[in-house]
mmCIF file of C-alpha atoms in Angstrom:
data_model
loop_
_atom_site.group_PDB
_atom_site.id
_atom_site.type_symbol
_atom_site.label_atom_id
_atom_site.label_comp_id
_atom_site.label_asym_id
_atom_site.label_seq_id
_atom_site.Cartn_x
_atom_site.Cartn_y
_atom_site.Cartn_z
ATOM 1 C CA MET A 6 2.607 -37.811 -5.132
ATOM 2 C CA ASN A 7 4.205 -40.492 -3.032
ATOM 3 C CA GLU A 8 6.841 -38.466 -1.241
ATOM 4 C CA ASP A 9 6.902 -38.286 2.557
ATOM 5 C CA PRO A 10 4.991 -34.962 3.188
ATOM 6 C CA TYR A 11 7.206 -34.172 6.173
ATOM 7 C CA LYS A 12 10.283 -34.393 3.962
ATOM 8 C CA VAL A 13 8.568 -32.247 1.324
ATOM 9 C CA LEU A 14 7.882 -29.511 3.752
ATOM 10 C CA GLY A 15 11.246 -29.905 5.496
ATOM 11 C CA VAL A 16 9.758 -30.328 8.980
ATOM 12 C CA ALA A 17 10.208 -32.870 11.805
ATOM 13 C CA ARG A 18 7.535 -35.543 12.308
ATOM 14 C CA ASP A 19 6.706 -33.896 15.629
ATOM 15 C CA ALA A 20 6.510 -30.371 14.343
ATOM 16 C CA SER A 21 3.625 -28.219 15.514
ATOM 17 C CA GLN A 22 0.684 -27.418 13.238
ATOM 18 C CA ASP A 23 1.942 -23.798 13.319
ATOM 19 C CA ALA A 24 5.409 -24.718 12.196
ATOM 20 C CA ILE A 25 4.023 -26.820 9.370
ATOM 21 C CA ARG A 26 1.825 -23.957 8.257
ATOM 22 C CA LYS A 27 4.840 -21.626 8.312
ATOM 23 C CA ALA A 28 6.894 -24.080 6.378
ATOM 24 C CA TYR A 29 4.299 -24.409 3.724
ATOM 25 C CA ARG A 30 3.771 -20.677 3.461
ATOM 26 C CA LYS A 31 7.466 -20.118 2.870
ATOM 27 C CA LEU A 32 7.746 -22.807 0.170
ATOM 28 C CA ALA A 33 4.510 -21.730 -1.540
ATOM 29 C CA LYS A 34 5.877 -18.216 -1.747
ATOM 30 C CA GLU A 35 8.872 -19.463 -3.650
ATOM 31 C CA ALA A 36 7.151 -21.993 -5.791
ATOM 32 C CA HIS A 37 3.623 -20.730 -6.517
ATOM 33 C CA PRO A 38 3.099 -20.716 -10.335
ATOM 34 C CA ASP A 39 1.577 -17.283 -10.235
ATOM 35 C CA LEU A 40 4.704 -15.928 -8.692
ATOM 36 C CA ASN A 41 6.828 -17.726 -11.344
ATOM 37 C CA PRO A 42 5.154 -16.901 -14.560
ATOM 38 C CA GLY A 43 6.453 -19.089 -17.354
ATOM 39 C CA ASN A 44 8.434 -21.429 -15.064
ATOM 40 C CA LYS A 45 7.100 -25.023 -15.687
ATOM 41 C CA LYS A 46 9.005 -26.632 -12.870
ATOM 42 C CA ALA A 47 7.437 -24.271 -10.328
ATOM 43 C CA GLU A 48 3.986 -25.806 -11.030
ATOM 44 C CA ASP A 49 5.115 -29.423 -10.350
ATOM 45 C CA ARG A 50 6.908 -28.319 -7.263
ATOM 46 C CA PHE A 51 3.984 -26.366 -6.020
ATOM 47 C CA LYS A 52 1.713 -29.473 -6.516
ATOM 48 C CA THR A 53 4.013 -31.568 -4.471
ATOM 49 C CA ILE A 54 4.130 -28.987 -1.746
ATOM 50 C CA SER A 55 0.305 -28.590 -1.752
ATOM 51 C CA ALA A 56 -0.289 -32.297 -1.673
ATOM 52 C CA ALA A 57 1.959 -32.580 1.287
ATOM 53 C CA TYR A 58 0.402 -29.757 3.104
ATOM 54 C CA ASP A 59 -3.122 -31.194 2.309
ATOM 55 C CA ILE A 60 -2.246 -34.162 4.449
ATOM 56 C CA VAL A 61 -0.188 -32.820 7.356
ATOM 57 C CA GLY A 62 -1.616 -29.280 7.292
ATOM 58 C CA ASP A 63 -4.834 -30.741 8.567
ATOM 59 C CA ALA A 64 -4.545 -32.133 12.184
ATOM 60 C CA ASP A 65 -7.088 -34.965 11.583
ATOM 61 C CA LYS A 66 -5.641 -36.116 8.339
ATOM 62 C CA ARG A 67 -2.202 -35.848 9.809
ATOM 63 C CA ALA A 68 -3.193 -38.096 12.642
ATOM 64 C CA ARG A 69 -4.608 -40.696 10.200
ATOM 65 C CA PHE A 70 -1.457 -40.475 8.033
ATOM 66 C CA ASP A 71 0.799 -41.002 11.072
ATOM 67 C CA LYS A 72 -1.270 -44.106 12.057
ATOM 68 C CA GLY A 73 -0.877 -45.384 8.548
ATOM 69 C CA GLU A 74 -4.535 -45.138 7.740
ATOM 70 C CA ILE A 75 -3.880 -43.064 4.711
ATOM 71 C CA ASP A 76 -0.690 -42.980 2.584
ATOM 72 C CA ALA A 77 0.979 -39.966 0.992
ATOM 73 C CA SER A 78 -1.036 -40.378 -2.178
ATOM 74 C CA GLY A 79 -4.292 -41.163 -0.435
ATOM 75 C CA THR A 80 -5.843 -37.808 -0.787
ATOM 76 C CA ALA A 81 -8.135 -36.561 -3.511
ATOM 77 C CA ARG A 82 -6.502 -33.425 -4.949
ATOM 78 C CA PRO A 83 -8.800 -30.977 -6.678
ATOM 79 C CA SER A 84 -8.114 -32.173 -10.178
ATOM 80 C CA GLN A 85 -7.039 -28.814 -11.618
ATOM 81 C CA GLN A 86 -6.535 -25.456 -10.242
ATOM 82 C CA ASP A 87 -6.824 -22.308 -12.199
ATOM 83 C CA PHE A 88 -3.738 -20.190 -11.908
ATOM 84 C CA TYR A 89 -3.866 -16.521 -12.811
ATOM 85 C CA ARG A 90 -0.915 -16.847 -15.136
ATOM 86 C CA GLN A 91 -3.100 -18.943 -17.578
ATOM 87 C CA TYR A 92 -5.326 -15.901 -17.884
ATOM 88 C CA ALA A 93 -2.731 -13.109 -17.925
ATOM 89 C CA ASP A 94 -3.123 -12.779 -21.678
ATOM 90 C CA ALA A 95 -6.933 -12.995 -21.587
ATOM 91 C CA ASP A 96 -9.166 -9.990 -22.336
ATOM 92 C CA GLY A 97 -6.405 -8.561 -24.514
ATOM 93 C CA GLY A 98 -3.991 -8.488 -21.634
ATOM 94 C CA ARG A 99 -6.053 -5.992 -19.890
ATOM 95 C CA TYR A 100 -4.093 -5.996 -16.663
ATOM 96 C CA GLN A 101 -0.707 -6.046 -18.342
ATOM 97 C CA SER A 102 1.519 -3.057 -17.686
ATOM 98 C CA SER A 103 3.861 -1.581 -20.205
ATOM 99 C CA ALA A 104 5.455 0.594 -17.525
ATOM 100 C CA GLY A 105 8.494 -1.772 -17.823
ATOM 101 C CA PHE A 106 9.424 -0.155 -21.183
ATOM 102 C CA ASP A 107 9.385 3.406 -20.043
ATOM 103 C CA ASP A 108 13.152 3.761 -19.930
ATOM 104 C CA PHE A 109 13.722 2.113 -23.279
ATOM 105 C CA ALA A 110 13.957 5.627 -24.787
ATOM 106 C CA ASP A 111 15.433 4.600 -28.102
ATOM 107 C CA LEU A 112 13.031 1.631 -28.555
ATOM 108 C CA SER A 113 9.919 2.988 -27.043
ATOM 109 C CA ASP A 114 8.267 3.542 -30.429
ATOM 110 C CA LEU A 115 8.680 -0.154 -31.368
ATOM 111 C CA PHE A 116 7.263 -1.343 -28.127
ATOM 112 C CA SER A 117 4.541 1.287 -27.600
ATOM 113 C CA ASP A 118 3.274 0.465 -31.070
ATOM 114 C CA MET A 119 3.081 -3.192 -30.160
ATOM 115 C CA PHE A 120 1.099 -2.447 -27.044
ATOM 116 C CA GLN A 121 -1.342 -0.192 -28.771
ATOM 117 C CA ARG A 122 -2.130 -2.881 -31.306
ATOM 118 C CA SER A 123 -2.655 -5.611 -28.778
ATOM 119 C CA GLY A 124 -4.863 -3.289 -26.755
ATOM 120 C CA ARG A 125 -7.087 -2.617 -29.773
ATOM 121 C CA GLY A 126 -7.378 -6.344 -30.499
ATOM 122 C CA GLY A 127 -8.689 -6.977 -27.078
ATOM 123 C CA ALA A 128 -11.487 -4.423 -27.265
ATOM 124 C CA ALA A 129 -12.677 -5.532 -30.664
ATOM 125 C CA GLY A 130 -16.057 -7.131 -30.914
ATOM 126 C CA ARG A 131 -17.445 -5.421 -27.746
ATOM 127 C CA GLY A 132 -19.045 -2.605 -29.728
ATOM 128 C CA PRO A 133 -18.540 1.039 -29.035
ATOM 129 C CA ARG A 134 -20.058 1.237 -25.641
ATOM 130 C CA GLN A 135 -19.100 4.446 -23.955
ATOM 131 C CA MET A 136 -18.394 4.453 -20.254
ATOM 132 C CA ARG A 137 -16.677 6.779 -17.919
ATOM 133 C CA GLY A 138 -13.807 5.151 -16.061
ATOM 134 C CA GLN A 139 -14.226 4.056 -12.525
ATOM 135 C CA ASP A 140 -12.958 6.209 -9.594
ATOM 136 C CA LEU A 141 -10.151 4.668 -7.567
ATOM 137 C CA ARG A 142 -9.730 5.283 -3.877
ATOM 138 C CA TYR A 143 -6.337 5.485 -2.090
ATOM 139 C CA GLN A 144 -5.322 6.033 1.527
ATOM 140 C CA LEU A 145 -2.446 8.448 2.103
ATOM 141 C CA PRO A 146 -0.874 8.836 5.561
ATOM 142 C CA VAL A 147 0.728 12.355 5.885
ATOM 143 C CA ASP A 148 3.074 13.719 8.600
ATOM 144 C CA PHE A 149 1.622 16.382 10.816
ATOM 145 C CA LEU A 150 3.895 19.152 9.472
ATOM 146 C CA ASP A 151 3.415 18.176 5.862
ATOM 147 C CA ALA A 152 -0.259 18.380 6.284
ATOM 148 C CA VAL A 153 -0.095 21.789 7.948
ATOM 149 C CA ASN A 154 2.472 23.374 5.616
ATOM 150 C CA GLY A 155 1.478 21.476 2.462
ATOM 151 C CA ALA A 156 3.649 18.967 0.633
ATOM 152 C CA LYS A 157 4.095 16.954 -2.545
ATOM 153 C CA ARG A 158 3.741 13.215 -2.507
ATOM 154 C CA ARG A 159 4.423 10.590 -5.214
ATOM 155 C CA VAL A 160 2.637 7.225 -4.840
ATOM 156 C CA THR A 161 2.805 4.189 -7.017
ATOM 157 C CA MET A 162 -0.608 2.814 -7.935
ATOM 158 C CA PRO A 163 -1.535 -0.862 -8.394
ATOM 159 C CA ASP A 164 -0.994 -0.744 -12.228
ATOM 160 C CA GLY A 165 2.480 0.720 -11.877
ATOM 161 C CA ARG A 166 1.639 4.301 -12.835
ATOM 162 C CA THR A 167 2.816 6.947 -10.406
ATOM 163 C CA LEU A 168 0.526 9.661 -9.067
ATOM 164 C CA ASP A 169 1.825 13.047 -7.967
ATOM 165 C CA ILE A 170 -0.386 14.359 -5.216
ATOM 166 C CA ALA A 171 -0.167 17.959 -3.936
ATOM 167 C CA VAL A 172 -1.321 18.074 -0.381
ATOM 168 C CA PRO A 173 -2.536 21.659 0.116
ATOM 169 C CA PRO A 174 -1.524 23.577 3.262
ATOM 170 C CA GLY A 175 -3.879 23.075 6.173
ATOM 171 C CA THR A 176 -5.172 19.638 5.099
ATOM 172 C CA ARG A 177 -7.056 17.779 7.810
ATOM 173 C CA SER A 178 -7.386 14.062 8.670
ATOM 174 C CA GLY A 179 -10.388 12.513 6.761
ATOM 175 C CA GLN A 180 -10.212 15.052 3.996
ATOM 176 C CA THR A 181 -10.364 13.589 0.412
ATOM 177 C CA LEU A 182 -8.420 14.969 -2.463
ATOM 178 C CA ARG A 183 -9.778 14.345 -5.967
ATOM 179 C CA LEU A 184 -7.321 13.969 -8.939
ATOM 180 C CA LYS A 185 -9.305 14.448 -12.051
ATOM 181 C CA GLY A 186 -8.754 11.802 -14.648
ATOM 182 C CA LYS A 187 -6.305 9.657 -12.595
ATOM 183 C CA GLY A 188 -8.742 6.809 -12.051
ATOM 184 C CA MET A 189 -9.592 3.957 -14.403
ATOM 185 C CA PRO A 190 -9.526 4.794 -18.150
ATOM 186 C CA GLY A 191 -12.802 5.516 -19.817
ATOM 187 C CA MET A 192 -14.047 3.219 -22.576
ATOM 188 C CA ASN A 193 -14.339 4.220 -26.174
ATOM 189 C CA GLY A 194 -13.693 7.877 -25.719
ATOM 190 C CA ALA A 195 -15.554 8.393 -22.372
ATOM 191 C CA PRO A 196 -13.726 10.409 -19.780
ATOM 192 C CA ASP A 197 -11.291 8.747 -17.335
ATOM 193 C CA GLY A 198 -12.296 8.228 -13.716
ATOM 194 C CA ASP A 199 -10.869 10.211 -10.815
ATOM 195 C CA ALA A 200 -8.472 9.200 -8.069
ATOM 196 C CA LEU A 201 -9.866 9.868 -4.649
ATOM 197 C CA VAL A 202 -7.184 10.191 -1.968
ATOM 198 C CA ASP A 203 -8.163 9.911 1.664
ATOM 199 C CA ILE A 204 -5.694 11.774 3.925
ATOM 200 C CA GLN A 205 -4.785 10.543 7.333
ATOM 201 C CA VAL A 206 -2.703 13.089 9.327
ATOM 202 C CA GLY A 207 -0.288 11.860 11.894
ATOM 203 C CA THR A 208 0.395 13.357 15.299
ATOM 204 C CA HIS A 209 3.379 15.579 16.354
ATOM 205 C CA PRO A 210 5.254 15.377 19.636
ATOM 206 C CA LEU A 211 5.144 19.129 20.186
ATOM 207 C CA PHE A 212 2.314 20.639 18.143
ATOM 208 C CA GLU A 213 -1.398 20.247 18.271
ATOM 209 C CA ARG A 214 -3.947 21.569 15.924
ATOM 210 C CA ASP A 215 -7.063 23.446 17.071
ATOM 211 C CA GLY A 216 -8.916 24.767 14.140
ATOM 212 C CA ASP A 217 -6.466 26.880 12.267
ATOM 213 C CA ASP A 218 -4.326 27.511 15.331
ATOM 214 C CA ILE A 219 -1.369 25.563 16.392
ATOM 215 C CA VAL A 220 -1.062 25.011 20.146
ATOM 216 C CA VAL A 221 2.261 24.331 21.843
ATOM 217 C CA GLU A 222 3.227 24.094 25.596
ATOM 218 C CA LEU A 223 6.398 26.050 26.480
ATOM 219 C CA PRO A 224 8.335 25.240 29.613
ATOM 220 C CA ILE A 225 9.904 28.339 31.226
ATOM 221 C CA SER A 226 12.102 28.826 34.334
ATOM 222 C CA ILE A 227 11.080 30.597 37.471
ATOM 223 C CA ASP A 228 13.406 33.487 36.814
ATOM 224 C CA GLU A 229 12.047 33.781 33.274
ATOM 225 C CA ALA A 230 8.533 33.837 34.835
ATOM 226 C CA VAL A 231 9.366 36.468 37.357
ATOM 227 C CA LEU A 232 11.669 38.764 35.312
ATOM 228 C CA GLY A 233 10.226 38.168 31.932
ATOM 229 C CA GLY A 234 12.501 38.042 28.834
ATOM 230 C CA LYS A 235 12.960 36.619 25.320
ATOM 231 C CA VAL A 236 12.836 32.878 24.795
ATOM 232 C CA ALA A 237 12.967 30.704 21.609
ATOM 233 C CA VAL A 238 9.774 28.942 20.626
ATOM 234 C CA PRO A 239 9.410 26.236 18.039
ATOM 235 C CA THR A 240 6.806 27.007 15.378
ATOM 236 C CA ILE A 241 5.702 24.866 12.383
ATOM 237 C CA THR A 242 8.210 26.855 10.205
ATOM 238 C CA GLY A 243 11.203 27.017 12.694
ATOM 239 C CA LYS A 244 12.060 28.787 15.797
ATOM 240 C CA VAL A 245 11.062 32.286 16.632
ATOM 241 C CA SER A 246 11.728 34.576 19.560
ATOM 242 C CA LEU A 247 8.868 35.259 22.008
ATOM 243 C CA THR A 248 8.787 37.862 24.804
ATOM 244 C CA VAL A 249 7.458 36.363 28.101
ATOM 245 C CA PRO A 250 5.979 39.215 30.157
ATOM 246 C CA LYS A 251 7.255 39.968 33.649
ATOM 247 C CA GLY A 252 5.314 37.867 36.158
ATOM 248 C CA ALA A 253 4.105 35.179 33.755
ATOM 249 C CA SER A 254 1.994 32.324 35.258
ATOM 250 C CA SER A 255 1.652 28.666 34.256
ATOM 251 C CA GLY A 256 -1.325 28.186 31.956
ATOM 252 C CA GLN A 257 -1.059 31.759 30.580
ATOM 253 C CA THR A 258 -1.399 31.741 26.803
ATOM 254 C CA LEU A 259 0.535 33.989 24.465
ATOM 255 C CA ARG A 260 -0.397 34.341 20.835
ATOM 256 C CA LEU A 261 1.912 34.456 17.775
ATOM 257 C CA ARG A 262 -0.237 36.053 15.145
ATOM 258 C CA GLY A 263 -0.224 34.422 11.825
ATOM 259 C CA ARG A 264 2.128 31.595 12.886
ATOM 260 C CA GLY A 265 -0.575 28.924 12.767
ATOM 261 C CA VAL A 266 -1.899 27.028 9.743
ATOM 262 C CA PRO A 267 -0.927 29.161 6.704
ATOM 263 C CA ALA A 268 -3.522 31.103 4.818
ATOM 264 C CA GLY A 269 -5.379 29.363 2.031
ATOM 265 C CA ARG A 270 -8.203 30.202 -0.433
ATOM 266 C CA ASN A 271 -10.946 32.051 1.572
ATOM 267 C CA ARG A 272 -9.096 31.458 4.811
ATOM 268 C CA ALA A 273 -6.723 33.687 6.837
ATOM 269 C CA ALA A 274 -3.732 32.197 8.527
ATOM 270 C CA GLY A 275 -4.176 30.882 12.000
ATOM 271 C CA ASP A 276 -2.189 31.779 15.165
ATOM 272 C CA GLN A 277 0.222 29.787 17.213
ATOM 273 C CA ARG A 278 -0.972 29.683 20.802
ATOM 274 C CA VAL A 279 1.894 29.261 23.351
ATOM 275 C CA LYS A 280 0.781 27.935 26.766
ATOM 276 C CA LEU A 281 3.350 28.729 29.442
ATOM 277 C CA LYS A 282 4.372 26.101 31.992
ATOM 278 C CA ILE A 283 6.730 27.118 34.868
ATOM 279 C CA VAL A 284 9.303 24.399 35.639
ATOM 280 C CA MET A 285 11.280 24.446 38.893
ATOM 281 C CA PRO A 286 15.002 23.845 38.936
ATOM 282 C CA ALA A 287 15.995 20.171 39.447
ATOM 283 C CA ALA A 288 17.024 20.921 43.066
ATOM 284 C CA ILE A 289 15.946 23.745 45.420
ATOM 285 C CA ASP A 290 19.313 25.106 46.737
ATOM 286 C CA ASP A 291 19.840 26.828 50.091
ATOM 287 C CA GLU A 292 20.063 30.235 48.681
ATOM 288 C CA LEU A 293 16.633 29.941 46.912
ATOM 289 C CA GLU A 294 15.116 28.414 50.015
ATOM 290 C CA THR A 295 16.478 31.124 52.407
ATOM 291 C CA PHE A 296 15.292 33.855 49.961
ATOM 292 C CA MET A 297 11.838 32.362 49.706
ATOM 293 C CA LYS A 298 11.422 32.152 53.468
ATOM 294 C CA SER A 299 12.340 35.727 54.049
ATOM 295 C CA TRP A 300 10.265 36.853 51.028
ATOM 296 C CA ARG A 301 7.175 35.067 52.423
ATOM 297 C CA GLU A 302 7.431 36.922 55.756
ATOM 298 C CA SER A 303 6.566 40.197 54.148
ATOM 299 C CA HIS A 304 4.933 39.392 50.786
ATOM 300 C CA ALA A 305 2.566 36.452 51.392
ATOM 301 C CA TYR A 306 -0.191 36.206 48.689
ATOM 302 C CA ASN A 307 -3.093 33.739 48.158
ATOM 303 C CA PRO A 308 -3.481 32.713 44.550
ATOM 304 C CA ARG A 309 -6.631 30.689 45.520
ATOM 305 C CA ALA A 310 -8.566 33.672 46.838
ATOM 306 C CA GLY A 311 -10.861 33.478 43.793
ATOM 307 C CA MET A 312 -11.822 29.862 44.449
ATOM 308 C CA LYS A 313 -15.220 29.253 45.729
ATOM 309 C CA GLU A 314 -16.118 26.115 47.817
ATOM 310 C CA MET B 521 -21.688 -12.743 -20.927
ATOM 311 C CA GLY B 522 -19.864 -11.876 -17.715
ATOM 312 C CA LEU B 523 -20.206 -13.240 -14.179
ATOM 313 C CA THR B 524 -22.037 -11.326 -11.424
ATOM 314 C CA GLU B 525 -20.642 -10.645 -7.984
ATOM 315 C CA GLN B 526 -22.576 -13.614 -6.555
ATOM 316 C CA ASP B 527 -21.217 -15.882 -9.403
ATOM 317 C CA VAL B 528 -17.668 -14.963 -8.431
ATOM 318 C CA VAL B 529 -18.244 -15.521 -4.667
ATOM 319 C CA ALA B 530 -19.763 -18.900 -5.557
ATOM 320 C CA ALA B 531 -16.939 -19.731 -7.990
ATOM 321 C CA VAL B 532 -14.021 -18.814 -5.584
ATOM 322 C CA GLY B 533 -15.806 -20.336 -2.657
ATOM 323 C CA GLU B 534 -13.713 -18.832 0.046
ATOM 324 C CA ILE B 535 -14.389 -15.043 -0.042
ATOM 325 C CA SER B 536 -17.286 -12.973 1.069
ATOM 326 C CA ALA B 537 -19.103 -10.520 -1.209
ATOM 327 C CA ARG B 538 -17.778 -7.819 1.104
ATOM 328 C CA ARG B 539 -14.204 -8.794 0.613
ATOM 329 C CA LEU B 540 -14.723 -9.026 -3.197
ATOM 330 C CA ARG B 541 -16.118 -5.537 -3.223
ATOM 331 C CA MET B 542 -13.104 -4.290 -1.371
ATOM 332 C CA ILE B 543 -10.789 -6.055 -3.801
ATOM 333 C CA VAL B 544 -12.611 -4.158 -6.632
ATOM 334 C CA ARG B 545 -12.646 -0.845 -4.745
ATOM 335 C CA ARG B 546 -8.866 -1.059 -4.368
ATOM 336 C CA GLY B 547 -8.526 -1.523 -8.131
ATOM 337 C CA TRP B 548 -6.865 -4.888 -7.783
ATOM 338 C CA VAL B 549 -9.515 -6.503 -9.878
ATOM 339 C CA ARG B 550 -11.264 -4.268 -12.411
ATOM 340 C CA PRO B 551 -14.414 -5.845 -13.761
ATOM 341 C CA GLN B 552 -16.393 -4.172 -16.659
ATOM 342 C CA ARG B 553 -19.539 -2.410 -15.697
ATOM 343 C CA ARG B 554 -22.948 -2.862 -17.361
ATOM 344 C CA ALA B 555 -25.773 -0.826 -16.201
ATOM 345 C CA GLY B 556 -24.028 -0.088 -12.986
ATOM 346 C CA MET B 557 -23.400 -3.779 -12.263
ATOM 347 C CA ALA B 558 -19.936 -5.293 -12.068
ATOM 348 C CA GLU B 559 -19.403 -7.912 -14.745
ATOM 349 C CA PHE B 560 -16.445 -10.294 -14.162
ATOM 350 C CA SER B 561 -14.614 -12.209 -16.856
ATOM 351 C CA GLU B 562 -12.882 -15.549 -16.301
ATOM 352 C CA ALA B 563 -9.528 -13.573 -16.063
ATOM 353 C CA ASP B 564 -11.030 -11.394 -13.339
ATOM 354 C CA VAL B 565 -12.045 -14.426 -11.361
ATOM 355 C CA ALA B 566 -8.571 -15.852 -11.671
ATOM 356 C CA ARG B 567 -7.272 -12.671 -10.456
ATOM 357 C CA VAL B 568 -9.594 -12.659 -7.331
ATOM 358 C CA ARG B 569 -8.164 -16.131 -6.622
ATOM 359 C CA LEU B 570 -4.626 -14.669 -6.919
ATOM 360 C CA VAL B 571 -5.475 -11.930 -4.338
ATOM 361 C CA TYR B 572 -7.058 -14.535 -2.131
ATOM 362 C CA LEU B 573 -3.956 -16.719 -2.440
ATOM 363 C CA LEU B 574 -1.705 -13.797 -1.498
ATOM 364 C CA THR B 575 -3.610 -12.480 1.434
ATOM 365 C CA GLU B 576 -5.190 -15.577 3.011
ATOM 366 C CA LYS B 577 -2.919 -18.530 2.103
ATOM 367 C CA LEU B 578 0.509 -16.775 1.896
ATOM 368 C CA GLU B 579 -0.418 -14.141 4.515
ATOM 369 C CA VAL B 580 1.042 -11.301 2.481
ATOM 370 C CA ARG B 581 0.261 -7.899 4.136
ATOM 371 C CA GLU B 582 -2.608 -5.916 2.589
ATOM 372 C CA GLU B 583 -0.349 -3.019 1.814
ATOM 373 C CA ASP B 584 2.016 -5.256 -0.087
ATOM 374 C CA VAL B 585 -0.571 -6.570 -2.549
ATOM 375 C CA PRO B 586 -0.381 -3.659 -4.939
ATOM 376 C CA VAL B 587 3.397 -4.028 -5.001
ATOM 377 C CA ILE B 588 3.131 -7.693 -6.004
ATOM 378 C CA LEU B 589 0.301 -7.059 -8.498
ATOM 379 C CA SER B 590 2.193 -4.213 -10.166
ATOM 380 C CA LEU B 591 5.274 -6.271 -10.606
ATOM 381 C CA LEU B 592 3.385 -9.227 -11.841
ATOM 382 C CA ASP B 593 1.433 -7.142 -14.333
ATOM 383 C CA GLN B 594 4.787 -5.693 -15.602
ATOM 384 C CA VAL B 595 6.286 -9.229 -15.865
ATOM 385 C CA HIS B 596 3.251 -10.366 -17.918
ATOM 386 C CA GLY B 597 3.443 -7.249 -20.053
ATOM 387 C CA LEU B 598 7.090 -7.815 -20.695
ATOM 388 C CA ARG B 599 6.673 -11.497 -21.322
ATOM 389 C CA ARG B 600 3.895 -10.886 -23.832
ATOM 390 C CA ALA B 601 6.084 -8.276 -25.691
ATOM 391 C CA LEU B 602 9.129 -10.529 -25.663
ATOM 392 C CA ARG B 603 7.019 -13.450 -27.003
ATOM 393 C CA ASN B 604 5.527 -11.446 -29.745
ATOM 394 C CA LEU B 605 8.930 -9.988 -30.609
ATOM 395 C CA GLY B 606 10.250 -13.685 -30.745
ATOM 396 C CA ARG B 607 7.433 -14.654 -33.093
ATOM 397 C CA ALA B 608 8.135 -11.686 -35.272
ATOM 398 C CA VAL B 609 11.755 -12.691 -35.442
ATOM 399 C CA GLU B 610 10.734 -16.294 -36.053
ATOM 400 C CA SER B 611 8.762 -15.413 -39.146
ATOM 401 C CA GLN B 612 11.774 -13.677 -40.814
ATOM 402 C CA PRO B 613 13.918 -15.485 -43.540
ATOM 403 C CA ASP B 614 16.788 -17.572 -42.141
ATOM 404 C CA GLU B 615 19.395 -15.039 -43.134
ATOM 405 C CA VAL B 616 17.616 -12.259 -41.148
ATOM 406 C CA ARG B 617 17.018 -14.515 -38.160
ATOM 407 C CA ALA B 618 20.748 -15.457 -37.993
ATOM 408 C CA ARG B 619 21.714 -11.795 -38.187
ATOM 409 C CA ILE B 620 19.367 -10.955 -35.330
ATOM 410 C CA ALA B 621 20.666 -13.872 -33.289
ATOM 411 C CA ARG B 622 24.249 -12.687 -33.751
ATOM 412 C CA THR B 623 23.473 -9.151 -32.873
ATOM 413 C CA PHE B 624 21.521 -10.299 -29.798
ATOM 414 C CA ARG B 625 24.452 -12.420 -28.567
ATOM 415 C CA ASP B 626 26.877 -9.468 -29.030
ATOM 416 C CA LEU B 627 24.619 -7.072 -27.154
ATOM 417 C CA ASP B 628 24.132 -9.737 -24.443
ATOM 418 C CA ARG B 629 27.843 -10.004 -23.933
ATOM 419 C CA THR B 630 28.550 -6.249 -23.838
ATOM 420 C CA ASN B 631 25.460 -4.815 -22.041
#
């Protein structure tokens, strides 16, 4: 390993430690033997890159190298590194996945046969110890509306299998779904483990959840507040028409029965609560102002009469 | 005889017992269990090193680790199958091997 470490990493002699680290990371991602199974050149290249980074990746060693105190070969490399790829076939290829053959419909018998045989070879000699498969835990983020209305999700697991998850209507953050038999396989005829899926529910710009009710704030105009009338309200299943009563106030809450979280086992559907909020027009025109002035003369009222000091 | 959790932490040198347990909990490394205790093989240890390489040295995001592991496991599965298929072909009489080689080249050209 006598090559100039700066050249190997493709950085200037005055590059920052951070720039050197980034350059190393980029090259290692390309050349690491575990990311290039079976490629012999990758191992040599990776060793060169590692040796270079061993010197200039460390600020002290780099300074000594720059002063000529150590040369490009002057570092003790750990003599041998164990790469995962050397073990990929160990234990009967326990981690290997045959998912890559799933679409070989016409050849699947040939290949599945091969995999079964190799699997049996790996387990031989261990004795018929029965053991239930381990449970596996996953995190699943779910949109607000999908959690409320229920949804189906397909996720890919670390071993390449896919898992179909039915998120039931009304699912809450922190709830865990258990999928029987979708964990690690059991040994020697013991049952498979379960998959445990932790749900995290996102937020929604309009809707909030309060128990089984959905709460939404609905802006209305002053004329709608005074005269009442029908307005469109978003609900978790689309828009519905709501009658605003004559003389409605900000903060008043109207209830849409059964429009909240849908009914489930042992649970009735929730309501949607609509909280009204009167919004003034963008500008108060003369006509409105004149009208209000004359209206006040004969109809003044005190909405704060009930407030105690 | 397998290695215990402490053995693995000592062997890898740069990970904590807590991190090791997390790697196992996520199913990235799957040791055998004996009397409730995790028992790691040499291959398991090498795989712990691989996860350490990805997340610490190459700064791969945690959520991308299963993607990489899944692809690697598929590559190793395919390589093993291909290697064994090659060996099976290798052990055939010359005439059969020549016929397979010819068919292979034809398929390679057309598919």
